[in-house]
Short mmCIF file of C-alpha atoms in Angstrom, two decimals:
data_model
loop_
_atom_site.label_atom_id
_atom_site.label_comp_id
_atom_site.label_asym_id
_atom_site.label_seq_id
_atom_site.Cartn_x
_atom_site.Cartn_y
_atom_site.Cartn_z
CA MET A 1187 -28.29 8.99 -6.81
CA GLU A 1188 -29.95 5.82 -5.35
CA THR A 1189 -32.16 5.62 -2.29
CA ARG A 1190 -30.08 5.65 0.62
CA LYS A 1191 -29.51 1.96 2.09
CA LYS A 1192 -26.80 0.33 4.06
CA ILE A 1193 -23.93 -0.68 2.07
CA ALA A 1194 -21.12 -3.00 2.51
CA LEU A 1195 -17.66 -3.40 0.76
CA ILE A 1196 -15.79 -6.66 1.29
CA THR A 1197 -12.64 -7.23 -0.47
CA GLY A 1198 -11.86 -10.55 -1.45
CA ALA A 1199 -15.47 -11.73 -1.41
CA ASN A 1200 -15.41 -13.90 -4.85
CA ARG A 1201 -14.22 -16.87 -2.51
CA GLY A 1202 -14.22 -18.17 1.25
CA LEU A 1203 -14.71 -16.18 4.19
CA GLY A 1204 -15.22 -12.85 2.07
CA PHE A 1205 -18.43 -14.65 0.09
CA GLU A 1206 -19.66 -15.75 3.11
CA ILE A 1207 -19.40 -12.46 5.11
CA ALA A 1208 -21.20 -10.92 2.09
CA ARG A 1209 -23.58 -13.52 1.99
CA GLN A 1210 -24.51 -12.79 5.80
CA LEU A 1211 -24.42 -9.36 5.24
CA GLY A 1212 -26.38 -9.46 2.38
CA LYS A 1213 -29.28 -11.34 4.78
CA ARG A 1214 -29.34 -8.69 6.82
CA GLN A 1215 -30.74 -6.41 4.04
CA ILE A 1216 -27.49 -4.64 3.26
CA LYS A 1217 -26.50 -4.06 -0.08
CA VAL A 1218 -23.15 -5.45 -0.92
CA LEU A 1219 -20.10 -4.53 -2.64
CA ILE A 1220 -18.43 -7.87 -4.29
CA GLY A 1221 -14.72 -6.78 -4.39
CA ALA A 1222 -12.60 -8.92 -6.39
CA ARG A 1223 -9.53 -8.76 -8.62
CA ASN A 1224 -10.90 -11.40 -10.81
CA ALA A 1225 -13.56 -10.28 -13.21
CA ALA A 1226 -14.83 -13.70 -13.81
CA ALA A 1227 -14.82 -14.99 -10.43
CA GLY A 1228 -16.22 -12.05 -9.05
CA GLU A 1229 -19.03 -11.91 -11.11
CA ALA A 1230 -20.00 -15.23 -10.78
CA ALA A 1231 -19.94 -15.07 -7.11
CA THR A 1232 -22.20 -11.78 -7.44
CA ASN A 1233 -24.57 -13.79 -9.41
CA ARG A 1234 -24.77 -16.33 -6.58
CA LEU A 1235 -25.69 -14.12 -4.05
CA ILE A 1236 -28.59 -12.26 -6.35
CA ALA A 1237 -29.75 -15.72 -7.07
CA GLU A 1238 -30.18 -15.96 -3.10
CA GLY A 1239 -31.90 -12.75 -3.19
CA ILE A 1240 -29.31 -10.56 -2.02
CA ASP A 1241 -28.61 -6.73 -3.48
CA ALA A 1242 -25.13 -7.67 -4.68
CA ILE A 1243 -22.95 -5.53 -6.83
CA PHE A 1244 -19.64 -6.82 -8.48
CA ILE A 1245 -16.84 -4.03 -8.58
CA LEU A 1246 -13.59 -5.04 -9.76
CA LEU A 1247 -10.75 -4.24 -6.73
CA ASP A 1248 -7.03 -5.59 -6.71
CA ILE A 1249 -6.04 -4.32 -3.10
CA THR A 1250 -2.48 -4.03 -4.73
CA GLN A 1251 -3.39 -1.82 -7.13
CA PRO A 1252 -3.50 1.90 -6.55
CA ALA A 1253 -5.40 3.13 -9.59
CA GLY A 1254 -7.90 -0.14 -9.35
CA ILE A 1255 -8.43 1.27 -5.76
CA SER A 1256 -8.90 4.68 -7.13
CA ASN A 1257 -11.41 3.78 -10.14
CA ALA A 1258 -13.19 1.62 -7.18
CA VAL A 1259 -13.66 4.81 -4.79
CA THR A 1260 -14.78 6.82 -8.35
CA LEU A 1261 -17.51 4.12 -9.14
CA VAL A 1262 -18.95 4.06 -5.00
CA THR A 1263 -18.95 8.10 -4.69
CA GLU A 1264 -20.49 8.33 -8.27
CA LYS A 1265 -23.41 5.70 -7.57
CA PHE A 1266 -23.89 6.08 -3.98
CA GLY A 1267 -21.83 9.27 -2.30
CA TYR A 1268 -21.06 6.84 0.88
CA LEU A 1269 -19.87 3.66 2.36
CA ASP A 1270 -21.24 2.39 5.95
CA ILE A 1271 -19.24 -0.76 6.45
CA LEU A 1272 -15.57 -1.50 4.85
CA VAL A 1273 -14.68 -5.28 5.52
CA ASN A 1274 -10.67 -5.59 4.67
CA ASN A 1275 -10.46 -9.25 3.71
CA ALA A 1276 -8.44 -9.88 0.82
CA ALA A 1277 -4.97 -11.01 1.90
CA CYS A 1278 -1.85 -12.60 1.28
CA LEU A 1279 -2.04 -15.95 2.82
CA PRO A 1280 1.20 -18.21 3.92
CA LYS A 1281 2.42 -21.23 1.71
CA ALA A 1282 4.07 -24.30 3.20
CA THR A 1283 7.23 -23.08 0.73
CA ASP A 1284 7.80 -19.84 2.64
CA VAL A 1285 10.78 -20.41 4.42
CA GLY A 1286 9.84 -17.76 7.04
CA SER A 1287 11.58 -18.61 10.70
CA PRO A 1288 12.77 -15.65 12.45
CA SER A 1289 16.36 -16.17 12.03
CA GLN A 1290 16.19 -17.11 8.33
CA VAL A 1291 13.46 -14.91 6.76
CA GLY A 1292 14.45 -13.16 3.91
CA LYS A 1293 13.40 -9.47 3.38
CA GLN A 1294 11.76 -9.93 -0.12
CA LEU A 1295 9.59 -12.30 1.89
CA LEU A 1296 8.70 -9.97 4.71
CA LEU A 1297 8.08 -6.98 1.93
CA ASP A 1298 5.83 -9.20 -0.01
CA PHE A 1299 3.47 -10.00 3.16
CA LEU A 1300 3.59 -6.32 4.44
CA GLU A 1301 2.96 -4.86 1.23
CA THR A 1302 -0.37 -6.87 0.85
CA ASN A 1303 -1.39 -7.24 4.54
CA PHE A 1304 -0.48 -3.96 5.39
CA LEU A 1305 0.49 -1.20 3.42
CA ALA A 1306 -2.35 -2.20 0.70
CA GLN A 1307 -4.89 -2.32 3.67
CA VAL A 1308 -4.09 0.90 4.97
CA ASN A 1309 -4.34 2.98 1.50
CA LEU A 1310 -7.79 1.08 0.51
CA THR A 1311 -9.01 2.10 4.03
CA GLN A 1312 -7.25 5.64 3.74
CA SER A 1313 -9.02 5.69 0.22
CA PHE A 1314 -12.72 4.64 1.27
CA LEU A 1315 -12.27 7.13 4.48
CA PRO A 1316 -14.42 10.17 2.75
CA LEU A 1317 -16.92 7.73 1.98
CA ILE A 1318 -16.89 6.06 5.48
CA ARG A 1319 -17.61 9.32 6.91
CA GLN A 1320 -20.85 9.95 5.14
CA SER A 1321 -22.28 7.00 6.82
CA THR A 1322 -24.61 7.97 9.82
CA ALA A 1323 -22.63 5.16 11.47
CA GLY A 1324 -19.12 3.60 9.70
CA ARG A 1325 -17.80 0.57 10.34
CA ILE A 1326 -14.41 -0.72 9.54
CA VAL A 1327 -13.60 -4.21 10.27
CA ASN A 1328 -9.86 -5.65 9.47
CA MET A 1329 -9.75 -9.54 9.12
CA SER A 1330 -7.14 -10.69 11.01
CA SER A 1331 -5.49 -13.89 13.21
CA THR A 1332 -4.23 -14.28 16.80
CA ILE A 1333 -1.08 -15.33 14.71
CA GLY A 1334 -0.43 -11.69 14.80
CA SER A 1335 -1.32 -11.49 18.62
CA VAL A 1336 2.18 -10.20 20.73
CA THR A 1337 0.14 -11.53 23.73
CA ILE A 1338 -1.28 -14.78 22.75
CA SER A 1339 2.26 -15.61 20.84
CA SER A 1340 3.94 -14.74 24.25
CA GLU A 1341 2.37 -16.72 26.57
CA HIS A 1342 3.95 -20.27 27.90
CA LEU A 1343 1.85 -22.52 25.68
CA HIS A 1344 3.25 -20.43 22.59
CA GLN A 1345 6.49 -19.86 23.46
CA ASN A 1346 8.00 -21.54 20.51
CA GLY A 1347 5.93 -18.85 18.41
CA PRO A 1348 4.48 -19.67 14.78
CA LYS A 1349 5.61 -22.26 12.71
CA PRO A 1350 8.74 -20.79 10.32
CA PRO A 1351 6.26 -20.41 7.29
CA ARG A 1352 3.89 -18.09 9.38
CA ILE A 1353 6.80 -15.81 10.70
CA PRO A 1354 6.48 -13.22 7.31
CA TYR A 1355 2.10 -13.74 7.74
CA ALA A 1356 2.22 -12.99 11.47
CA VAL A 1357 4.29 -9.73 11.15
CA SER A 1358 2.02 -8.44 8.56
CA LYS A 1359 -1.17 -9.21 11.00
CA ALA A 1360 0.63 -7.81 14.06
CA ALA A 1361 1.12 -4.20 11.85
CA PHE A 1362 -2.28 -4.40 10.56
CA ASN A 1363 -3.51 -4.89 14.15
CA MET A 1364 -1.76 -1.88 15.39
CA PHE A 1365 -3.28 0.17 12.70
CA THR A 1366 -6.95 -1.05 13.49
CA VAL A 1367 -6.00 0.34 17.35
CA LEU A 1368 -4.91 3.87 16.31
CA LEU A 1369 -7.03 4.19 13.66
CA ALA A 1370 -10.19 3.18 16.46
CA LYS A 1371 -8.65 6.19 18.25
CA GLU A 1372 -8.40 8.68 15.40
CA LEU A 1373 -11.70 8.02 14.50
CA ARG A 1374 -13.55 7.77 18.04
CA GLN A 1375 -15.13 11.24 18.10
CA GLU A 1376 -16.57 10.58 14.53
CA GLY A 1377 -18.64 7.87 15.83
CA ILE A 1378 -16.80 5.49 13.08
CA LYS A 1379 -15.97 2.20 14.65
CA VAL A 1380 -12.80 0.16 13.79
CA ASN A 1381 -12.45 -3.47 15.15
CA SER A 1382 -10.11 -6.76 14.13
CA ALA A 1383 -11.98 -10.07 13.56
CA ASP A 1384 -10.38 -13.51 13.85
CA PRO A 1385 -12.30 -16.12 11.75
CA GLY A 1386 -10.06 -19.01 13.48
CA LEU A 1387 -8.88 -21.83 11.11
CA THR A 1388 -11.75 -22.25 8.95
CA GLN A 1389 -12.91 -24.71 6.14
CA THR A 1390 -11.56 -22.82 3.13
CA ASP A 1391 -8.99 -23.35 0.44
CA ALA A 1392 -6.45 -21.98 3.05
CA GLY A 1393 -7.78 -23.97 6.27
CA GLY A 1394 -8.43 -26.95 4.68
CA PRO A 1395 -11.83 -29.39 4.80
CA ASN A 1396 -10.93 -30.56 8.28
CA ALA A 1397 -10.39 -26.90 10.09
CA PRO A 1398 -12.30 -27.03 13.30
CA TYR A 1399 -14.49 -24.04 12.09
CA THR A 1400 -16.90 -23.85 9.26
CA VAL A 1401 -16.81 -20.77 6.74
CA GLU A 1402 -19.88 -19.60 8.27
CA GLN A 1403 -18.61 -19.51 11.90
CA GLY A 1404 -15.62 -17.60 10.71
CA ALA A 1405 -17.63 -15.31 9.28
CA ARG A 1406 -19.78 -14.30 12.31
CA PRO A 1407 -16.98 -12.10 14.26
CA ALA A 1408 -16.62 -10.05 11.34
CA VAL A 1409 -20.42 -9.53 10.50
CA TRP A 1410 -21.18 -9.01 14.01
CA LEU A 1411 -18.70 -6.01 13.78
CA ALA A 1412 -19.90 -4.85 10.71
CA CYS A 1413 -23.47 -4.17 12.35
CA VAL A 1414 -22.19 -3.10 15.81
CA GLY A 1415 -24.89 -0.49 17.26
CA ASP A 1416 -23.26 2.85 18.58
CA ASP A 1417 -22.94 1.33 22.11
CA GLY A 1418 -20.63 -0.92 20.84
CA PRO A 1419 -16.79 -1.36 20.70
CA THR A 1420 -13.99 0.06 18.88
CA GLY A 1421 -10.53 -0.89 18.80
CA CYS A 1422 -11.10 -4.28 19.70
CA PHE A 1423 -9.79 -8.05 18.49
CA PHE A 1424 -13.21 -10.56 18.28
CA THR A 1425 -13.24 -13.78 17.52
CA HIS A 1426 -15.41 -16.66 17.89
CA VAL A 1427 -15.82 -19.46 21.05
CA ASP A 1428 -18.55 -21.91 21.01
CA ASN A 1429 -20.87 -19.93 18.89
CA HIS A 1430 -20.53 -16.46 20.71
CA VAL A 1431 -18.44 -13.81 19.59
CA VAL A 1432 -15.53 -12.93 22.49
CA ASN A 1433 -12.89 -10.54 22.71
CA ASN A 1434 -9.39 -11.37 22.24
CA PRO A 1435 -6.27 -10.21 23.61
CA TRP A 1436 -4.15 -8.24 21.25
#
């Protein structure tokens, strides 16, 4: 086993928010494990971080493949024996061609989003939890969205709900938010903190170049929650406003 150092695993870390979260954590002298399902993209991203002086390792990881998750757990177990931070960033994003209004959304479309954005996330988290329990300050950060907030969606200004293509995505994120809250309650006595981070609409492939937030800004809530102290929150939902990380309603 290598000399103990804080270790973070970020899924979907070969580009966009995942890459930036890994970069910001790496700048804090945390060893970052770059989880990606595409080996070439994952290795290229890892090499970019290493070139910046960041301690990074690529791990082949498709969150929808149980065998791949098992292999990743085995690798981290054998090499380190613990995991301090898990950032569940990889996700299925809505497409403009998806037909997803509440009255028309198809069962298969709902299943596709729930499979990746909820069931796969739960399985991955459960699989790595024994390693997180070996940390002295375990942190789990689930990347979410206000689109999955029941409170915000039910407010007057949002009474029409998300646009049709976003309904399956909203449902999957709402389920993931509930998982965050209940897991936080379960693990509270163990000192493991579980929170959700909302990056806002960022300038990624999904958000586009005209999105209001830069990737650097979008990564801040997740990085803050990943490094929060023992007196920090758990079971909460955070985003950023005017460069400050703030608590959001569920």
